Coordinates of C-alpha atoms and ligand atoms in Angstrom, one line a residue:
Chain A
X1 CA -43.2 -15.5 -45.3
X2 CA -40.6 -16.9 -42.2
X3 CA -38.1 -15.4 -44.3
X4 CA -39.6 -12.1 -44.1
X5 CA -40.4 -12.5 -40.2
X6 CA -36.9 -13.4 -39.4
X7 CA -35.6 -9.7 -40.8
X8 CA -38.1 -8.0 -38.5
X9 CA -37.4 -10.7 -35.9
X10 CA -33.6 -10.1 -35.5
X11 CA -34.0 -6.5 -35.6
X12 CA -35.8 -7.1 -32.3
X13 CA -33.5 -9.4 -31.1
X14 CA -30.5 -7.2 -31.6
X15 CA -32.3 -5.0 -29.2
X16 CA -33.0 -7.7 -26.2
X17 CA -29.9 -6.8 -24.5
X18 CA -30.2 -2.8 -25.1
X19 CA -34.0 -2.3 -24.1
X20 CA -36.9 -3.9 -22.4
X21 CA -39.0 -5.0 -25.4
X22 CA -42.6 -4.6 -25.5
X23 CA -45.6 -7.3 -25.1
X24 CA -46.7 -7.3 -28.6
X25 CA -43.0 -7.1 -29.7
X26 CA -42.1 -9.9 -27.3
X27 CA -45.4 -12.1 -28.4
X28 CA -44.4 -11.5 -32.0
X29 CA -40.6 -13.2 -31.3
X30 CA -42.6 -16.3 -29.3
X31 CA -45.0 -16.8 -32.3
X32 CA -42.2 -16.4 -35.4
X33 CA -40.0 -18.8 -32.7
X34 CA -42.4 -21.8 -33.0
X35 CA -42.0 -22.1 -36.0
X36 CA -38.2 -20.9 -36.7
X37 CA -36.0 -22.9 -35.6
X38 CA -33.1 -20.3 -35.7
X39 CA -34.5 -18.0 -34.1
X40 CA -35.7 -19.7 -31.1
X41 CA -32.5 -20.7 -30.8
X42 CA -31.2 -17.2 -30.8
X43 CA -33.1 -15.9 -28.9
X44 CA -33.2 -18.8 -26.8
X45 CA -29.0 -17.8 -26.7
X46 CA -29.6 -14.0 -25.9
X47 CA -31.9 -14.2 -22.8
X48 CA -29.2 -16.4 -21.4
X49 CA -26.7 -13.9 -22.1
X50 CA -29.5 -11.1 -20.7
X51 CA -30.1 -12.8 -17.3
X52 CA -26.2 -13.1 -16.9
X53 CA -25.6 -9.7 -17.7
X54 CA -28.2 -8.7 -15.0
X55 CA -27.2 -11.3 -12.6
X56 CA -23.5 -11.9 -12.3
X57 CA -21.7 -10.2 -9.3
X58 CA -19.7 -7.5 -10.0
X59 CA -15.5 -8.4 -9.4
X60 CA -14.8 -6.7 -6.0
X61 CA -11.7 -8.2 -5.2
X62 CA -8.6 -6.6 -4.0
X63 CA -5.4 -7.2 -6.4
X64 CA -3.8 -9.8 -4.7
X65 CA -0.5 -9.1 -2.5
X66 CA 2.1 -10.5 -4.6
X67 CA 0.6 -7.6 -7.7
X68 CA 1.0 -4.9 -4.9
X69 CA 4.8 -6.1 -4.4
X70 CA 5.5 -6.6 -7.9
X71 CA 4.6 -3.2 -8.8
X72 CA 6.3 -1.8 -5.4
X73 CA 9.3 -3.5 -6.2
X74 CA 9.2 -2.0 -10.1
X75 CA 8.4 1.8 -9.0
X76 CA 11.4 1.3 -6.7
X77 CA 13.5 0.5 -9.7
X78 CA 12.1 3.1 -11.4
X79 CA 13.9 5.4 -9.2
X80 CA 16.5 3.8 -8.5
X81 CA 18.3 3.1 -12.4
X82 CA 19.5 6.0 -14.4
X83 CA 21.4 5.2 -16.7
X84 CA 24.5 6.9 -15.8
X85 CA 24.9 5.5 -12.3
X86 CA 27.2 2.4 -11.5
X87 CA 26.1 1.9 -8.4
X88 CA 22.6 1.2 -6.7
X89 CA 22.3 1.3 -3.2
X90 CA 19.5 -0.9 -1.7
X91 CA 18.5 -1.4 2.0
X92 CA 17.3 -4.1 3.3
X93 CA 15.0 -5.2 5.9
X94 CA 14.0 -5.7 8.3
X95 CA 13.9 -9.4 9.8
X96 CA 13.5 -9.9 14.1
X97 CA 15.9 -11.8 15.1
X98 CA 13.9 -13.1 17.6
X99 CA 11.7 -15.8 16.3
X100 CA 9.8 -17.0 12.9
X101 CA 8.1 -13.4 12.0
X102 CA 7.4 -13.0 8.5
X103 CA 10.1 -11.3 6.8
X104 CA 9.7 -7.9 5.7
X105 CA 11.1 -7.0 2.1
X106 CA 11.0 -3.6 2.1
X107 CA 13.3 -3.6 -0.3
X108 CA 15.6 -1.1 -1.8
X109 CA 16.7 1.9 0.5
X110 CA 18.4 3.5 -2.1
X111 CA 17.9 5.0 -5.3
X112 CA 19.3 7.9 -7.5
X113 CA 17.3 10.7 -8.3
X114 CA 15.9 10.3 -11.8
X115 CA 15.6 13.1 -14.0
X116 CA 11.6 13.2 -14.7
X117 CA 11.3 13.6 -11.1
X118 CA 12.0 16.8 -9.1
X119 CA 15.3 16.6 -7.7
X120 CA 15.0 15.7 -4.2
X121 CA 16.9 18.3 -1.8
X122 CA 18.8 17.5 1.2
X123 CA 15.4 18.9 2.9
X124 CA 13.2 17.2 1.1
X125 CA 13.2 12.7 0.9
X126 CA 10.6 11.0 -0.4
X127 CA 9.3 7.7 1.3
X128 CA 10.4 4.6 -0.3
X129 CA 8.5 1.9 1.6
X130 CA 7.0 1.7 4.6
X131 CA 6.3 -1.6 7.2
X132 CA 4.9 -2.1 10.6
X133 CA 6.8 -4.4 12.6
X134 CA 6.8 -5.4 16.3
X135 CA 8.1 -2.8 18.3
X136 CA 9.5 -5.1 21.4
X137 CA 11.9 -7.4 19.0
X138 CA 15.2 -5.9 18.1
X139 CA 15.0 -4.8 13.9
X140 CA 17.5 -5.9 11.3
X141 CA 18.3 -3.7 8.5
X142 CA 20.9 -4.5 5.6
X143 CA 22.2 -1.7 3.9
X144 CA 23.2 -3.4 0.8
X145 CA 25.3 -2.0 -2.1
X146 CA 24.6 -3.4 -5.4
X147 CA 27.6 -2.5 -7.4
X148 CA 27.8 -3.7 -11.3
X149 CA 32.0 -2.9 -10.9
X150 CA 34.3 -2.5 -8.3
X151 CA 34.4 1.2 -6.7
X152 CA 36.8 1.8 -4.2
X153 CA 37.2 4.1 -1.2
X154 CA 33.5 3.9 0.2
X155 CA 33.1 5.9 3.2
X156 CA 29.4 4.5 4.8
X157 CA 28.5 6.0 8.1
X158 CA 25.9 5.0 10.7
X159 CA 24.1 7.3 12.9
X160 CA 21.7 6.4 15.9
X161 CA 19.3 9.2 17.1
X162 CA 18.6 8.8 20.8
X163 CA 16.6 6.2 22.4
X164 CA 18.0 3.7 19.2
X165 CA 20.8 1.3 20.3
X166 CA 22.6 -0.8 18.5
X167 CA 21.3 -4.5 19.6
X168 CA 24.6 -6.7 20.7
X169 CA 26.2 -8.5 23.5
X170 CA 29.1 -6.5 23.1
X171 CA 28.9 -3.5 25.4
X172 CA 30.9 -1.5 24.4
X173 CA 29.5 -1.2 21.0
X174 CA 26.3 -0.6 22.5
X175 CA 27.5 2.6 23.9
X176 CA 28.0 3.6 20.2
X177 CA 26.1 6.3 18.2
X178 CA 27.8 5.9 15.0
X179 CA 28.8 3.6 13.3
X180 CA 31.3 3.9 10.0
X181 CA 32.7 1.7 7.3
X182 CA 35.3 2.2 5.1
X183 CA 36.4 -0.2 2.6
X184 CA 35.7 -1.3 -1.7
X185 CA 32.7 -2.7 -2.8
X186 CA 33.0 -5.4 -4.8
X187 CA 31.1 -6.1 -8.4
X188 CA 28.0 -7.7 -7.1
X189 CA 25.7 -7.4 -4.2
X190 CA 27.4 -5.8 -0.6
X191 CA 26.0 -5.8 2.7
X192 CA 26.2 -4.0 5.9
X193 CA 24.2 -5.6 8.4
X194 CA 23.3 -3.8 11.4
X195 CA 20.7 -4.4 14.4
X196 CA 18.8 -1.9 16.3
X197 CA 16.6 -2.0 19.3
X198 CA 14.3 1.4 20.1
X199 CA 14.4 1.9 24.0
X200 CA 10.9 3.7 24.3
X201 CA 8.1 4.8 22.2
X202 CA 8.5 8.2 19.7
X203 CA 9.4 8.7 16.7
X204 CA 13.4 8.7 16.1
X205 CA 15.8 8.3 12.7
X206 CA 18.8 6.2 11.8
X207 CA 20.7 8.4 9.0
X208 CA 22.5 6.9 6.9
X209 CA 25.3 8.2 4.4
X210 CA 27.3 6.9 2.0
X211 CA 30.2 8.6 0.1
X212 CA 31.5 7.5 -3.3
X213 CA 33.1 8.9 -6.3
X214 CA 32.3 13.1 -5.5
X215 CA 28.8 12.3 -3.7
X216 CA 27.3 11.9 -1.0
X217 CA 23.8 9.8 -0.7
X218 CA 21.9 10.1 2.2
X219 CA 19.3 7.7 3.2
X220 CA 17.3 7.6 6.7
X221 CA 14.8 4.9 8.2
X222 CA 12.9 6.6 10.3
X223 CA 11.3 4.3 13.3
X224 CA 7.8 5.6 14.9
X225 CA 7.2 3.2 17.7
X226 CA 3.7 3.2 20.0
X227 CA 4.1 0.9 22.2
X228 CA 3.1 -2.7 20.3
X229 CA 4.5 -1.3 16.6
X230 CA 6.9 0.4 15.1
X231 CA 6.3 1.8 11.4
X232 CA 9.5 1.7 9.5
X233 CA 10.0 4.2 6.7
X234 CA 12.6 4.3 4.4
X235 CA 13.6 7.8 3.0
X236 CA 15.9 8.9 0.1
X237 CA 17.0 11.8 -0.6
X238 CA 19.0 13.7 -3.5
X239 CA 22.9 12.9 -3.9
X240 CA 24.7 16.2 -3.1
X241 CA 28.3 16.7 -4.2
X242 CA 31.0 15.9 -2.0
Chain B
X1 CA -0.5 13.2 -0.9
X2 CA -1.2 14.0 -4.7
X3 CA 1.6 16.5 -3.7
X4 CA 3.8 14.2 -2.6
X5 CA 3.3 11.5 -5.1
X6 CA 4.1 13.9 -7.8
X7 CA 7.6 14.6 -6.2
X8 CA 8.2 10.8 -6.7
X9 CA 7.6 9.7 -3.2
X10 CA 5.8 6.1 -3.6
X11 CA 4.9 5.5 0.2
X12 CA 2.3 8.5 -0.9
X13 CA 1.4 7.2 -4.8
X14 CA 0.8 3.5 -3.1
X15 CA -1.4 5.0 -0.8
X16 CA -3.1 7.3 -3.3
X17 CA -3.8 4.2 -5.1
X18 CA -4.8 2.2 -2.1
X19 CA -8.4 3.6 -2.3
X20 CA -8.9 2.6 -5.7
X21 CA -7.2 -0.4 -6.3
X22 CA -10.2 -2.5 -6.2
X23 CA -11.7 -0.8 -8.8
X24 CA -9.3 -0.8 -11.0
X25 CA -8.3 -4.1 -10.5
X26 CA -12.5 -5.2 -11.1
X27 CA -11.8 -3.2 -14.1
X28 CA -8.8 -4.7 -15.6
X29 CA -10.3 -8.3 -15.4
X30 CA -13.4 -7.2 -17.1
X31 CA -11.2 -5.6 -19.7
X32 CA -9.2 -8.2 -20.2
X33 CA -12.4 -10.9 -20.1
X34 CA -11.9 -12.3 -17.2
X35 CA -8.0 -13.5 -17.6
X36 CA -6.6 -12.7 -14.1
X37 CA -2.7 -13.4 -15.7
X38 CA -4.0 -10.6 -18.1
X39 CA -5.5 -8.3 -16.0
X40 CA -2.7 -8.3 -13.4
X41 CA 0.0 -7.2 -16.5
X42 CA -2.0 -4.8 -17.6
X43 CA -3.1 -3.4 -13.9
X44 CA 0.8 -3.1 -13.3
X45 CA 1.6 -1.5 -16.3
X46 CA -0.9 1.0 -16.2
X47 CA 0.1 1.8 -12.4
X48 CA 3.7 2.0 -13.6
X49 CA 2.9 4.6 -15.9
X50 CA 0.7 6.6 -13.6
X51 CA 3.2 6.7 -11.6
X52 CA 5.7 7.8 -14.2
X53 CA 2.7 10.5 -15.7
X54 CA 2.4 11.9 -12.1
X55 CA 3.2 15.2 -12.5
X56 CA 1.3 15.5 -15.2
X57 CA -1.7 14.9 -13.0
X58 CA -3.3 18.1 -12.8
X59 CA -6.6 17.7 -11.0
X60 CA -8.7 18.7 -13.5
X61 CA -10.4 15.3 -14.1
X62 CA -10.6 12.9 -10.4
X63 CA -8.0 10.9 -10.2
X64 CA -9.8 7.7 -10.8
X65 CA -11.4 8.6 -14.0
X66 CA -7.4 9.8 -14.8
X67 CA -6.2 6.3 -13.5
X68 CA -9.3 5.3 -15.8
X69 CA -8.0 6.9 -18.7
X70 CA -4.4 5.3 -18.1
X71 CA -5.9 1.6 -17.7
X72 CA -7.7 1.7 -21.2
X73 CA -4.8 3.2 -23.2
X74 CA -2.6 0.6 -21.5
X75 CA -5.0 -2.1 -22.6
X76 CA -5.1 -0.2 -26.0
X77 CA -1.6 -0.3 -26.5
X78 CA -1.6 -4.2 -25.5
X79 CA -4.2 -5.0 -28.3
X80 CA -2.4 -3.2 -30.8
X81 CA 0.9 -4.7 -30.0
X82 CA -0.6 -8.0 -29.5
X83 CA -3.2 -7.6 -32.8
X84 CA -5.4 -11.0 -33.0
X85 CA -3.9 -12.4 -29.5
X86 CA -7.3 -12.1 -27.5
X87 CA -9.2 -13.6 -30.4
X88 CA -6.8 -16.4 -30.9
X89 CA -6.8 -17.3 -27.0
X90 CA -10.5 -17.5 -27.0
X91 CA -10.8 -19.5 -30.4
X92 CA -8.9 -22.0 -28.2
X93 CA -10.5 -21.4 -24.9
X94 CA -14.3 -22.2 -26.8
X95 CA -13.2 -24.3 -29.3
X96 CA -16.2 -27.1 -29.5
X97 CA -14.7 -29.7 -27.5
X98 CA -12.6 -28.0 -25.0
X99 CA -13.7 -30.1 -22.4
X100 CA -10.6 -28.7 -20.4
X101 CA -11.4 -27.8 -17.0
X102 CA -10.1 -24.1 -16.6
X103 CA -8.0 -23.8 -13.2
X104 CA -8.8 -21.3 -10.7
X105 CA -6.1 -19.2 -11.5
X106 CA -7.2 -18.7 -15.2
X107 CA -11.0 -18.5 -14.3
X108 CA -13.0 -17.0 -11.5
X109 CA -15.7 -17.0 -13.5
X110 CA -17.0 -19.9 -12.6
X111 CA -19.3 -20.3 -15.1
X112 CA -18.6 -21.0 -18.5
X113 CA -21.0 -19.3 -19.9
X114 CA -19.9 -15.6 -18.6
X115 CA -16.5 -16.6 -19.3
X116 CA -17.9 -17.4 -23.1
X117 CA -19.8 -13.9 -22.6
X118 CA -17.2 -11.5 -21.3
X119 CA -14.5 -13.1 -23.8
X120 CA -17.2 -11.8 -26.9
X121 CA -17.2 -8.3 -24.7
X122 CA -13.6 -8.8 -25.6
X123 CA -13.7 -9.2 -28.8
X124 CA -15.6 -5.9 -29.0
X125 CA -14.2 -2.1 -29.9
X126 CA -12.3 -0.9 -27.2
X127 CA -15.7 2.4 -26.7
X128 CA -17.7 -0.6 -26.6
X129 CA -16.1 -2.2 -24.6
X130 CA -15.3 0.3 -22.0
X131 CA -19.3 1.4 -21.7
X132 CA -20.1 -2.5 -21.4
X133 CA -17.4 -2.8 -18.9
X134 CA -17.8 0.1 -16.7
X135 CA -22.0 -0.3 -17.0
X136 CA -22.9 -3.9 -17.1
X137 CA -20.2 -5.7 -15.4
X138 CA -19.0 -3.2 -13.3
X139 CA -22.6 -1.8 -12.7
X140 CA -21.7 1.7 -11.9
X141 CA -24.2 4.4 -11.8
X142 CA -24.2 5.7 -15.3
X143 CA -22.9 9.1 -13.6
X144 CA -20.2 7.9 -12.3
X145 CA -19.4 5.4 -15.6
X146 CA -20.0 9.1 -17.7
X147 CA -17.5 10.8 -15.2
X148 CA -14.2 8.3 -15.6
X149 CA -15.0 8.0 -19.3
X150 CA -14.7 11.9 -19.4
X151 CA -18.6 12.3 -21.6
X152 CA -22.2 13.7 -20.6
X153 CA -24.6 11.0 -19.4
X154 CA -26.7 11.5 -22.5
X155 CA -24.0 10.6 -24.6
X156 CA -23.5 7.7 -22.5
X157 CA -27.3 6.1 -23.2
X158 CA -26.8 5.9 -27.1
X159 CA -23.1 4.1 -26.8
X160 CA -24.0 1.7 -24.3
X161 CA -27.4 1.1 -26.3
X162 CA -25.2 0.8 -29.4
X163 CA -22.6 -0.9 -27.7
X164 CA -25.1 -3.6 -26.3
X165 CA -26.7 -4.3 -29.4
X166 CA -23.4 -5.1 -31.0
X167 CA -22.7 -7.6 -28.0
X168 CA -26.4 -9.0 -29.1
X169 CA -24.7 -9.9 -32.6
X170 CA -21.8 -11.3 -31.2
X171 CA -24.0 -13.2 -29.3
X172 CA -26.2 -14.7 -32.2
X173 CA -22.9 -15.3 -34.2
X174 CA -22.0 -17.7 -31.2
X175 CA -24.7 -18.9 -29.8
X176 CA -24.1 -22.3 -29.5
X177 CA -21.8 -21.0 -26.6
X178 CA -25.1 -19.7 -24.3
X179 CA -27.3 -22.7 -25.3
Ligands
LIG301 ZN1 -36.6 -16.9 -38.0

């Protein structure tokens, strides 16, 4: 007779999480319970796991900040590493000299156009990263080379909209617009640190080229400053032939 | 900015994603029963591809229940490349005797017994899953949980009935674990 009551019991039971089971049905588990052993237990078991389905708190949490650089730091390499380019060309940020601020990685100015992608036209970059950072202290930025072999005869040049100076002691170099570099990049990482300081608020761009082997690359930070901050945003565009 | 992202610009795809990062992140923990380490591979991956499937976005479904869509394959893929992993890991994690007191990184579910709970949700078909996910640990209205999964809400009803009653076996297997 239990034997018989536990079938018709368990059916029930299988439904305790699905449906709101009737009196009778529930009076009918309580009664075969007493006396089953295994099936109090079980359904002992499956009201727990009922009230903790209907009571836990849903996750609401934001992914935490080192999953949103990760992945920033892997779509940048996404664009950045065909397969038949020697060369990536990274910029770096962004640190005040002025004092402990946090440093900025926005990393990796450069990247080559990838082929699943439109190709990106002289008139049209896309944004690479963007930071806010405080408009009154002067900005780093490292272009940086990341070369797996020698290449020679690289031909970088430097240009200052208005209202950006270049941030030195040295007057006369803060009279300068542009700024160019020729030389070889060695196999490894190469920088070209620079430091600018925006004279009043508006939105103005640093372009930035580099020519190597038949191409030019052309990358821009463009700095919008309001006063207290400055959004920093890095902008690539498509190599065109030299 | 869907525009924009689909020209490869990824200032717009992070903020595309921005507004429903919570979401999916909620969602890839539940998928992945609650293993944070887990969740944040797959979460990653799944972004990586979106980003890489873009263009192929073409507005016909919202672009949560695409991101949606992208999530559970990416989870799909893991289990098949990673065949009995998530049962092996929880044979260890419930073992009788594990008296090991999970860290917070591995467990922000603090108690055991939801771990023990979402872990069997784990264990489940990945339809199952999904309707348990999306309807009783993510509690979404089941118009919206229809919507990402891409069905009519009265298709929805039977799975998740089905699906639940499934979980209730699971449940009666290991009860010891809610006891
Ligand atoms: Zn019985």
């Amino acid at each position: 007779m239990t034997n018989e009551n536990c079938e018709r019991v368990k059916g029930l039971l299988g439904d305790l999480l699905s449906r709101d089971l009737t009196s009778d049905e529930r009076r009918m588990i309580e009664e075969h319970a007493a006396s089953c052993a295994a099936c109090a237990t079980s359904y002992r078991a499956l009201l727990a796991a009922r009230s903790l389905l209907r009571e836990h708190r849903p996750v609401d949490d934001a992914p935490p900040e080192e999953l949103r650089a990760a992945l920033h730091r892997r779509l940048v390499e996404e664009r950045s590493v065909p397969e038949e380019e020697r060369a990536s060309f990274l910029g770096w940020p962004v640190r005040t000299l002025l004092g402990a601020v946090a440093c900025l990685f926005l990393f990796l100015l450069g990247y080559w156009t990838v082929t699943s992608f439109p190709r990106q036209t002289e008139d049209a970059p896309v944004a690479i990263s963007r930071s806010v950072v405080n408009a009154k202290e002067p900005l780093t930025i490292r272009l940086t080379y990341t070369a797996e072999r020698p290449i020679t005869e690289v031909f970088v040049k430097i240009r200052l909209d208005e209202d950006i100076v270049f941030h030195t002691e040295d007057l006369s170099f803060r009279e300068l617009r542009e700024y160019e570099w020729k030389g070889d990049l060695k196999a490894g990482r190469n920088e070209i640190p620079f430091v600018v300081e925006m004279r009043r608020a508006g939105t103005r761009t640093i372009h930035t080229t580099a020519e190597f082997e038949g191409y030019r690359h052309r990358h821009d930070v463009e700095l919008h400053a309001d006063g207290e901050t400055m959004t920093v945003t890095y902008l690539a565009y498509g190599r065109v032939p030299l | 900015m869907v525009e924009r992202a689909r020209g490869g610009d990824i200032v717009a795809f992070e903020s595309l994603i921005r507004a429903h990062e919570t979401k999916l992140h909620a969602f890839a923990l539940n998928l992945s029963g609650g293993r944070r380490d887990l969740a944040q591979d797959l979460l990653q991956e799944a972004l990586l591809q979106a980003y890489r499937g873009i263009a192929s976005f073409r507005g016909e479904s919202s672009f949560s229940s695409w991101l949606w869509r992208i999530l559970r394959n990416t989870l799909l893929r893991y289990r098949e490349r990673k065949g009995m992993a998530i049962e092996t890991s929880w044979e260890k994690s419930s073992a009788v005797g594990d008296t090991r007191t999970p860290s917070a990184e591995e467990s922000l579910i603090l108690d055991d017994r939801l771990r023990h709970l979402r872990t069997l949700i784990s264990l489940l078909s990945l339809d199952d899953q999904e309707v348990l996910t999306l309807i009783d640990l993510q509690e979404l209205p089941f118009e919206e949980a229809a919507r990402l999964i891409g069905i009519p809400v009265d298709r929805l009803k039977p799975r998740i009935f089905r699906a639940r009653q499934r979980l209730a076996e699971l449940v009666m297997k290991h009860k010891d674990l809610f006891l």
